[in-house]
Coordinates of C-alpha atoms in Angstrom, one line a residue:
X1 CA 21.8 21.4 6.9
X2 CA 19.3 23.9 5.4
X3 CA 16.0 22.1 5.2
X4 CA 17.2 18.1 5.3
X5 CA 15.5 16.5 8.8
X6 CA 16.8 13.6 8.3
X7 CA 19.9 12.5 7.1
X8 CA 20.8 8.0 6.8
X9 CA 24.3 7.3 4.9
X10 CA 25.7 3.6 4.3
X11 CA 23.2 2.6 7.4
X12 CA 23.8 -1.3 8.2
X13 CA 22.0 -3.5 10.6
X14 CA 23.3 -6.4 11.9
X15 CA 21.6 -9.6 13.6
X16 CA 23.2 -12.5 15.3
X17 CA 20.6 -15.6 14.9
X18 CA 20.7 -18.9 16.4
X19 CA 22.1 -19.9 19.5
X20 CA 20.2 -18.1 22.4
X21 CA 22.7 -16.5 25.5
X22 CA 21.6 -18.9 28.4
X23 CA 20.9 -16.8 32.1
X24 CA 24.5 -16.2 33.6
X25 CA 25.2 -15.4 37.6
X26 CA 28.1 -13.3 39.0
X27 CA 29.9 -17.0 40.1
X28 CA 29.9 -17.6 36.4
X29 CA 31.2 -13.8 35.4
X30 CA 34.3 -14.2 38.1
X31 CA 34.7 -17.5 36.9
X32 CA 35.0 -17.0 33.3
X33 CA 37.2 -13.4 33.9
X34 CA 39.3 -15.5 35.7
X35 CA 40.2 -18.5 32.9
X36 CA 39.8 -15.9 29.8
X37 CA 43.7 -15.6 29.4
X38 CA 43.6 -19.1 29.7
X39 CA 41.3 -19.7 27.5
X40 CA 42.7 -17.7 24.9
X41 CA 46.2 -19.3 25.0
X42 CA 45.4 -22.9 24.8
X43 CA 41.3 -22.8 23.0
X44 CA 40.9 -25.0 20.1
X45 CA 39.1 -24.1 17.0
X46 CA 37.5 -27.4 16.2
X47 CA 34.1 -28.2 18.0
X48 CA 33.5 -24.0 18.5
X49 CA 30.0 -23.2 17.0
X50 CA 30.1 -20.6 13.9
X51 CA 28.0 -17.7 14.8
X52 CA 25.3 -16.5 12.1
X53 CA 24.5 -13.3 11.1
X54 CA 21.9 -11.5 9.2
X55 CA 21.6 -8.3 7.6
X56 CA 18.6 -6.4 8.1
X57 CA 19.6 -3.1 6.4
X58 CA 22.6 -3.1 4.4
X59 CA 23.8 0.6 2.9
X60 CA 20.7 2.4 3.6
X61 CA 21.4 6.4 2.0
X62 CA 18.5 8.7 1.8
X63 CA 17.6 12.5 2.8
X64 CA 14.4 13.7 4.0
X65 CA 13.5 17.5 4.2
X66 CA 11.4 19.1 6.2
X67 CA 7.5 19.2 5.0
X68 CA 8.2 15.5 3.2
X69 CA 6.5 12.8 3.5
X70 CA 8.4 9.6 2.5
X71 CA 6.4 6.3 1.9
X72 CA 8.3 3.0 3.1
X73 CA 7.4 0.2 1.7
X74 CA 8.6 -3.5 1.0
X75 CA 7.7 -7.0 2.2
X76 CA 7.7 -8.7 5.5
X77 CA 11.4 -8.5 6.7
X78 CA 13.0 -6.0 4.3
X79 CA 14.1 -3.7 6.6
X80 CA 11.5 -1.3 7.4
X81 CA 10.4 -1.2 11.2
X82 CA 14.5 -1.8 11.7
X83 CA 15.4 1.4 10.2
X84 CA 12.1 3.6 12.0
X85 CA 13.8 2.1 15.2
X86 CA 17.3 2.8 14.6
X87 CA 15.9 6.2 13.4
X88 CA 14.0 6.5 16.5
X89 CA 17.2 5.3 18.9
X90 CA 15.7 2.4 19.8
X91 CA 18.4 0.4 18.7
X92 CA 22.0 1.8 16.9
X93 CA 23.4 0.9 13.6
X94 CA 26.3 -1.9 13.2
X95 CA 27.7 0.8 10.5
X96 CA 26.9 3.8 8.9
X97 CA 24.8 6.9 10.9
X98 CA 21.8 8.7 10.7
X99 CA 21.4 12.4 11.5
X100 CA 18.3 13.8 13.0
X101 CA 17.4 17.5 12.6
X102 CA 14.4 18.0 15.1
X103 CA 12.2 16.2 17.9
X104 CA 10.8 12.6 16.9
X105 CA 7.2 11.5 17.2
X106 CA 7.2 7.5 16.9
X107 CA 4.8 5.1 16.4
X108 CA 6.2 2.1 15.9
X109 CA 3.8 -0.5 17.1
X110 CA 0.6 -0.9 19.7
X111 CA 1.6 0.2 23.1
X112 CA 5.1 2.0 21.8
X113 CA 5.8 4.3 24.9
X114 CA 2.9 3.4 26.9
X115 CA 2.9 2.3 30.4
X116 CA 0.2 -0.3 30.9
X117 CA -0.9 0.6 34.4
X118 CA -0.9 4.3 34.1
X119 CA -3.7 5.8 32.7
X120 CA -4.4 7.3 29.7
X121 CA -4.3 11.5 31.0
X122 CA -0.9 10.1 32.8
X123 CA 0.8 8.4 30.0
X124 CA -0.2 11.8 27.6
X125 CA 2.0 14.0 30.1
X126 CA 4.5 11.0 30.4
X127 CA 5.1 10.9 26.7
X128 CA 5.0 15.1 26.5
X129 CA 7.9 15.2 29.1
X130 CA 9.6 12.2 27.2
X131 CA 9.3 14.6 24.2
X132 CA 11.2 17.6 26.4
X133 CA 7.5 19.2 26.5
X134 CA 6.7 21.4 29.1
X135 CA 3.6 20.9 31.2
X136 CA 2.6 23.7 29.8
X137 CA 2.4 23.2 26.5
X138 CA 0.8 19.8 26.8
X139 CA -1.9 21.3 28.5
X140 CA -2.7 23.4 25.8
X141 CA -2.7 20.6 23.2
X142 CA -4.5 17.8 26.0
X143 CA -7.9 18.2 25.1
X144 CA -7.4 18.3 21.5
X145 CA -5.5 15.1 21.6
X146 CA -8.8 13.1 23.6
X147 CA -10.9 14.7 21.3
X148 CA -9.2 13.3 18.4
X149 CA -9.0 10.0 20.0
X150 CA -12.0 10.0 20.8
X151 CA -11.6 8.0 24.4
X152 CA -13.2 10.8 26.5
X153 CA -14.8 8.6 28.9
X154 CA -11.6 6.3 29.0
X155 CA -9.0 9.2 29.7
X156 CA -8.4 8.3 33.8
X157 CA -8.5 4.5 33.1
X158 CA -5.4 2.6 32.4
X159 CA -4.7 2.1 29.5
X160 CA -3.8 -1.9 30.0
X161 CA -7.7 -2.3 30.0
X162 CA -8.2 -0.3 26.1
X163 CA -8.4 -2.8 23.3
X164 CA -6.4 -2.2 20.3
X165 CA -8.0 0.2 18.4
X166 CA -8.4 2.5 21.6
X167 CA -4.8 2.1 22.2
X168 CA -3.5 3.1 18.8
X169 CA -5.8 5.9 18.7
X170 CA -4.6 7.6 21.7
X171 CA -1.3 6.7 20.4
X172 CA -1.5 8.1 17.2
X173 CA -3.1 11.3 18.5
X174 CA -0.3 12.1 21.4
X175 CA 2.4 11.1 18.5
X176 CA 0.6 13.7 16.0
X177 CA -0.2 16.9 18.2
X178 CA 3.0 16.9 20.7
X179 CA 4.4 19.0 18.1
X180 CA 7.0 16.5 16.7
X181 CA 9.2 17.9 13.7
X182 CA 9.8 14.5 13.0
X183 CA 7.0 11.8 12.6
X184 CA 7.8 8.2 12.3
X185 CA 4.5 6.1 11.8
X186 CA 4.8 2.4 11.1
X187 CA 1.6 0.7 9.7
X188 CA -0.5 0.9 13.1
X189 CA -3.3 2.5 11.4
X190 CA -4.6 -0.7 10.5
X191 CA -5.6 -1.6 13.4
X192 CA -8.3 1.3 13.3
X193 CA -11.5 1.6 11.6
X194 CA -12.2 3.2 8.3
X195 CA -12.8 6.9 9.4
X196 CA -10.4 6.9 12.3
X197 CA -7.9 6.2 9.2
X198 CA -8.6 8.6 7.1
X199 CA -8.9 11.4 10.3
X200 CA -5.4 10.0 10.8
X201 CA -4.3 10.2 6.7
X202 CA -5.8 13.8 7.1
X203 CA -3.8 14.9 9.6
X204 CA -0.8 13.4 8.4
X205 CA -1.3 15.7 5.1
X206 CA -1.7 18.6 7.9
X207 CA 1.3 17.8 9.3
X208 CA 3.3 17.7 6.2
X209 CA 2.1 21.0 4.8
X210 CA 3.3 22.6 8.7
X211 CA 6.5 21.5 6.9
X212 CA 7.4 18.5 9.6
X213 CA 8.9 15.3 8.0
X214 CA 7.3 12.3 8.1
X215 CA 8.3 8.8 7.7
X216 CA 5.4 6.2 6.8
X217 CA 5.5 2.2 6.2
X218 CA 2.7 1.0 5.3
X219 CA 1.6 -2.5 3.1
X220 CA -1.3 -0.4 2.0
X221 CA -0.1 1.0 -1.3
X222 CA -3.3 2.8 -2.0
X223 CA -2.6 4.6 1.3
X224 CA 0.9 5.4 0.6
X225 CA 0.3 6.4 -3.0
X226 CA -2.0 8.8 -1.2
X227 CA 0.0 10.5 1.6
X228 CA 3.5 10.3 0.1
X229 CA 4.4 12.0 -3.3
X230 CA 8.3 10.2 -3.0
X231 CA 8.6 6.4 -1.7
X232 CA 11.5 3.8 -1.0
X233 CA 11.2 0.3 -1.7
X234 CA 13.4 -1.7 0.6
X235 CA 14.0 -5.5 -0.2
X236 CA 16.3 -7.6 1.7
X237 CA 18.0 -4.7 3.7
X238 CA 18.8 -2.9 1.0
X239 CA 16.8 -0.2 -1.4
X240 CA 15.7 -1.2 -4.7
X241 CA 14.0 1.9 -5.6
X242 CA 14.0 5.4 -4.5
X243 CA 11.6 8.2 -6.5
X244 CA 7.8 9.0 -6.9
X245 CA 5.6 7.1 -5.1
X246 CA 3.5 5.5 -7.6
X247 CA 6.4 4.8 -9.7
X248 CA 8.3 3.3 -6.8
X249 CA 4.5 1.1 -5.9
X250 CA 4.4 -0.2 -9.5
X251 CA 7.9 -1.5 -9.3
X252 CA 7.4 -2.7 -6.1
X253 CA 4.1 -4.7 -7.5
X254 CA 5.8 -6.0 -10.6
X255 CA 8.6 -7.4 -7.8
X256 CA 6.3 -9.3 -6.2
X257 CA 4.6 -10.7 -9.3
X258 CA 8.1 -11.7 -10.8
X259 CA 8.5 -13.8 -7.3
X260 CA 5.5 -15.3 -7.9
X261 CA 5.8 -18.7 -9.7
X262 CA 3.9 -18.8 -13.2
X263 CA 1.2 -21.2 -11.8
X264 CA 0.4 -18.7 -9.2
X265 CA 0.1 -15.7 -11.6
X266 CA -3.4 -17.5 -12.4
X267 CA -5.9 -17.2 -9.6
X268 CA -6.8 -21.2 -9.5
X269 CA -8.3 -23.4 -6.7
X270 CA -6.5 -24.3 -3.9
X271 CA -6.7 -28.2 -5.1
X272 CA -6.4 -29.5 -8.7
X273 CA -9.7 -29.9 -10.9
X274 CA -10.6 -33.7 -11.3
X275 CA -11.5 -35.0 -14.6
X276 CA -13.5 -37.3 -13.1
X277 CA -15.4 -34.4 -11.0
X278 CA -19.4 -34.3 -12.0
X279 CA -20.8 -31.7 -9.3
X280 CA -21.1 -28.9 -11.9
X281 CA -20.9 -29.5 -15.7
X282 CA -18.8 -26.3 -15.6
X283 CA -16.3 -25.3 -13.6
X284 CA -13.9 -22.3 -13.4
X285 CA -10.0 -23.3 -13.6
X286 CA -8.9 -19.5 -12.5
X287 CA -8.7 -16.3 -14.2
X288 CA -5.4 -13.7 -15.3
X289 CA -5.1 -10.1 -15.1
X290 CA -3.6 -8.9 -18.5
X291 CA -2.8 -5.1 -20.1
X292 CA -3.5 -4.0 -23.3
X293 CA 0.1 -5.9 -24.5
X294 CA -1.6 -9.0 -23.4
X295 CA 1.0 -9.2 -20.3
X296 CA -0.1 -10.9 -17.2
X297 CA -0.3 -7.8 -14.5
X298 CA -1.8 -6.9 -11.2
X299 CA -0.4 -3.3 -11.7
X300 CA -2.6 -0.4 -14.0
X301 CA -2.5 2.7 -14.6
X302 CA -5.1 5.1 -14.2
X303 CA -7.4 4.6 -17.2
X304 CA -5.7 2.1 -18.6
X305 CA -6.6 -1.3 -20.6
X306 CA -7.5 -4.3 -18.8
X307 CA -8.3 -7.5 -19.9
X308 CA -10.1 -10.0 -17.8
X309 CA -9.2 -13.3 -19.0
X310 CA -11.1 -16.7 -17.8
X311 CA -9.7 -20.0 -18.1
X312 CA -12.9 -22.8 -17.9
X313 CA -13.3 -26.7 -18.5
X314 CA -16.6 -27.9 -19.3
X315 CA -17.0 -31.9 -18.5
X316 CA -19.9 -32.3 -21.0
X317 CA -20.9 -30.1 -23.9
X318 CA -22.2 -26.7 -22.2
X319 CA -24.8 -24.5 -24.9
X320 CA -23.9 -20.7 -24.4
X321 CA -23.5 -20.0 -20.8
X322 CA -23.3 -16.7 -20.0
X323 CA -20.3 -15.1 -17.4
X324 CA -20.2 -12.5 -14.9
X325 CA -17.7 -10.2 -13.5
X326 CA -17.7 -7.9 -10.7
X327 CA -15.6 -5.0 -9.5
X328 CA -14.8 -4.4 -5.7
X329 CA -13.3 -1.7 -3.8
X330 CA -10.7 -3.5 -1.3
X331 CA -13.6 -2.7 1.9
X332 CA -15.8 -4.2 0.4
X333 CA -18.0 -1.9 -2.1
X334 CA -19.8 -3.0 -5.2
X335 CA -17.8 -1.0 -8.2
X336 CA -19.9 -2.5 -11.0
X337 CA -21.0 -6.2 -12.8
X338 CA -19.9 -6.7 -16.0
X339 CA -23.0 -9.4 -17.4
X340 CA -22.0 -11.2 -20.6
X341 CA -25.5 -11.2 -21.3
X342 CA -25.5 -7.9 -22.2
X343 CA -23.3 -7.5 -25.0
X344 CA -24.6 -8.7 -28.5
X345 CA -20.9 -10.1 -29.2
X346 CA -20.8 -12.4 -26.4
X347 CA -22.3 -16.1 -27.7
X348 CA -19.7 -18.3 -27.0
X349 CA -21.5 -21.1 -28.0
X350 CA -21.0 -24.6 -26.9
X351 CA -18.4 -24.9 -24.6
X352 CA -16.4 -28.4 -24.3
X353 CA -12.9 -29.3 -22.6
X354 CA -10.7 -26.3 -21.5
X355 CA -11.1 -22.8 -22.8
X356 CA -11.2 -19.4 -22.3
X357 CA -13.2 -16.2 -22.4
X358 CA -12.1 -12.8 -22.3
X359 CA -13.1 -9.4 -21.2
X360 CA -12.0 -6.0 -22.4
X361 CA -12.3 -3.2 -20.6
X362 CA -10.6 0.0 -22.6
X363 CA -9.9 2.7 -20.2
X364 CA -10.6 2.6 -16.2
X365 CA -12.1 5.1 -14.9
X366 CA -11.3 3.3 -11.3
X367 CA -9.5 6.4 -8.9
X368 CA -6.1 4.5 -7.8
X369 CA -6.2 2.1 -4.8
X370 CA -7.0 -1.9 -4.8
X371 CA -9.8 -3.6 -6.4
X372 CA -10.8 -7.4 -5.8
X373 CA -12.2 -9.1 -9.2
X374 CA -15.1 -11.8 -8.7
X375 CA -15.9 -14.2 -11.1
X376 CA -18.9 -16.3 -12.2
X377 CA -20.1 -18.6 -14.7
X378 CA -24.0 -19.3 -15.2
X379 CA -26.6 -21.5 -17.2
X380 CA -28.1 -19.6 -19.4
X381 CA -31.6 -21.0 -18.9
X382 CA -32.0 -21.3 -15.4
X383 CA -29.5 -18.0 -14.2
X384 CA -28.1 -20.3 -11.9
X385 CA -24.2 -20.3 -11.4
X386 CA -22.5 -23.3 -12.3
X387 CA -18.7 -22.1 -10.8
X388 CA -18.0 -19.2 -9.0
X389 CA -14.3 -17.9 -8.2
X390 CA -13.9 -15.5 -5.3
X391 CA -17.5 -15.3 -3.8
X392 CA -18.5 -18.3 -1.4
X393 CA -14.3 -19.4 -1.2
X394 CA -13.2 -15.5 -1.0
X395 CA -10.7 -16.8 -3.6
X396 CA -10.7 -13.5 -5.2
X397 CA -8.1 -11.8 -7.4
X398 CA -6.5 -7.9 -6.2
X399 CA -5.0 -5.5 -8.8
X400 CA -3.8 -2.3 -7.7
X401 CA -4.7 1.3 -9.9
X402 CA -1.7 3.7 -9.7
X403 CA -1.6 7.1 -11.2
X404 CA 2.2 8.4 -12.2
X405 CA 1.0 12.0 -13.0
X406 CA 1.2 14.2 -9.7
X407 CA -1.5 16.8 -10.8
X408 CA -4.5 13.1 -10.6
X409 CA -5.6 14.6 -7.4
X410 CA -8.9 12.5 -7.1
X411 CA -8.3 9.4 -4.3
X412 CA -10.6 7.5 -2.5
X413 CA -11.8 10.0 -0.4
X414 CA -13.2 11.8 -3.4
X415 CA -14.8 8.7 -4.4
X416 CA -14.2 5.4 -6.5
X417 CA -14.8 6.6 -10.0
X418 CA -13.5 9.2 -11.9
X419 CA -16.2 11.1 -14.1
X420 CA -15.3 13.5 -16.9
X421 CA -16.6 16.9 -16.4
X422 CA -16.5 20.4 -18.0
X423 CA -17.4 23.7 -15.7
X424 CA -18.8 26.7 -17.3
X425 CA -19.8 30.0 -16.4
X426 CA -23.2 30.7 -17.8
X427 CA -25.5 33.8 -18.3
X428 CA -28.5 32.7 -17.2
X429 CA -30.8 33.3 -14.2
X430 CA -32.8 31.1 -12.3
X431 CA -36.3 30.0 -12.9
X432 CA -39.3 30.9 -10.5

């Protein structure tokens, strides 16, 4: 197998749905093994229920090797958590098979392999030995694991009493450091605060470079785009895409966009504006995403064209108001405002009935990840807003920065914007 961990060909998962198998005693077992050739002799096929069946995977084929990390991504119900647990044997394929070259690290979901009412020191060695770990060897990793998750003062209490984030901590720790080959990790870490994720994303990289495959879902594609350099996009069982990760997370994106009905492609309010409506002589109808071909997009490459456009109706003749847009990292960090006020060109004059503004920004300089855009819309003598979209009803709009050149190195843990800069070696010494 040389350097391929994992192996899936022509994988297919099938569900029975509907009618639930009522509780059965032994009387009912004898009784039934007893009338079966009866049964089968003289049944009828009219008034018999029709089982249903759904796929949940469907001719799944892929290869991992060892040292890969391989982003899973796709929406609710494609498949993913389906294959990590057939890949994990907690449940086996209706067809195809999967090979595994080395010892598998899952975690799946919150409490995956814990016992409740053992504590945390005694689920670390229960999960070691599960592993085929010697006592040993878990000793010599056990204080690195608290340490990582941080639960020190927790480690003899069980673990029943933890809330989530301790849980999946200590979780993701013992899964990362009992020397798995094989790491299957399925979108836990958002149960965790900010730095605890990125400790997490860090060690993930680690792992991957002590050439040990990992497998990661995730609905984050800034955090995929940053761990994985390959991806699969899985929709309805089956893949639609298999290659580099951000060219995998921009098809995936445009996907979901194509699903979404025209109407929604505009961020609007969640009830129609009234004609007849006289709270605010302005008010903001919703605003599109477009790039530089004037196509409506949530997806952009790094330093790429976008064009903010603003769709208004003014219910009595409005003299020059002025507009506002502002930039936001998905956590919540102020990128920038963009002030209409501040560029010569923008007098927009009077504004009556329904109409639209438009701002152009040529290249951003954004890092890739998701960004939130925030819209306003003031009276330009008193500064005070007439509309707003995406501030008091958190109505906001995402879009998603995605870079398909490997050698972009530069995340969000190097920051949010990317500033060009020239080193040089200089000649020159320093003044005292």
């Amino acid at each position: 197998m040389g350097d391929i961990a994992i192996r899936v060909e022509n994988l297919s998962k099938r569900y029975r749905i509907g009618e639930r198998v009522p509780y059965r005693t032994l009387r009912d077992t004898l009784a039934d093994a007893i009338s079966f050739p009866f049964r089968t002799l003289f049944k009828s096929k009219r008034g018999l229920p029709h089982p249903s069946y759904v796929w949940a995977l469907k001719d799944v084929s892929f290869e991992v090797k060892q040292g890969e990390v391989l982003g899973i991504i796709g929406r609710n119900g494609a498949g993913k958590t389906t294959l990590l647990k057939i890949l994990s044997r907690i449940t086996e394929p209706t067809e195809g098979y999967a090979e595994i070259h080395g010892r598998v690290g899952s975690l799946l979901e919150v409490g995956t392999g814990f016992h409740p009412e053992l504590t945390g020191r005694e689920n670390i060695y229960l999960n070691g030995a599960i592993l085929g770990m010697k006592k040993k060897e878990i000793d010599r990793k056990f204080d690195e694991i608290v340490a990582f998750a941080e639960v020190e003062k927790f480690i003899d209490t069980p673990v029943k009493y933890y809330s989530s984030g301790m849980f999946v901590r200590l979780a993701f720790a013992v899964a990362a450091h009992l020397e798995p080959e094989i790491l299957l990790v399925d979108e836990v870490l958002a149960v965790g605060d900010y730095d605890y994720q990125r400790k997490c994303i860090n060690k993930i990289q680690q792992l991957a470079g002590e050439e040990r495959a990992i497998l990661f879902v995730s609905h984050n594609m800034s955090t995929v785009n940053l761990v994985a350099k390959r991806a699969i996009f899985l929709d309805l069982g089956r893949i639609r895409k298999d290659g580099r990760a951000a060219e995998v997370i921009a098809a995936y994106l445009d996907h979901l966009n194509e699903q979404r009905a025209v109407s929604m492609s505009i961020m609007g309010r969640s009830t129609p504006i009234d004609a007849s409506d006289s709270s605010t002589p302005c008010k903001i109808l919703g605003v599109e995403l477009l790039d530089k071909e004037g196509k409506i997009s949530q997806t952009f490459e790094y330093n790429d064209t976008l064009r903010i456009r603003i769709h208004y109706k003014a219910f009595v003749p409005v003299n020059n108001p002025y507009f506002g847009i502002t930039l936001w990292t998905d956590d919540g960090v102020r990128i920038c405002t963009i002030d209409s006020r501040f560029f010569a060109k923008a007098d927009f004059g009077i504004l009556e009935g329904e109409g639209a503004v438009e701002c152009i920004i040529p290249e951003l300089p954004l890092v890739p990840g998701t960004y939130l855009v925030r819209v306003r819309i003031f009276d330009a003598k008193t500064g005070w807003p007439y509309d707003s979209l995406g501030w008091d009803d958190g109505n906001f709009l995402p879009f998603y920065i995605i870079s398909k050149k490997q050698e972009l190195i530069v995340n969000r843990y190097h920051g949010i914007v990317d500033i060009p800069a020239v080193w040089n070696k200089v000649n020159s010494k320093m003044v005292k």
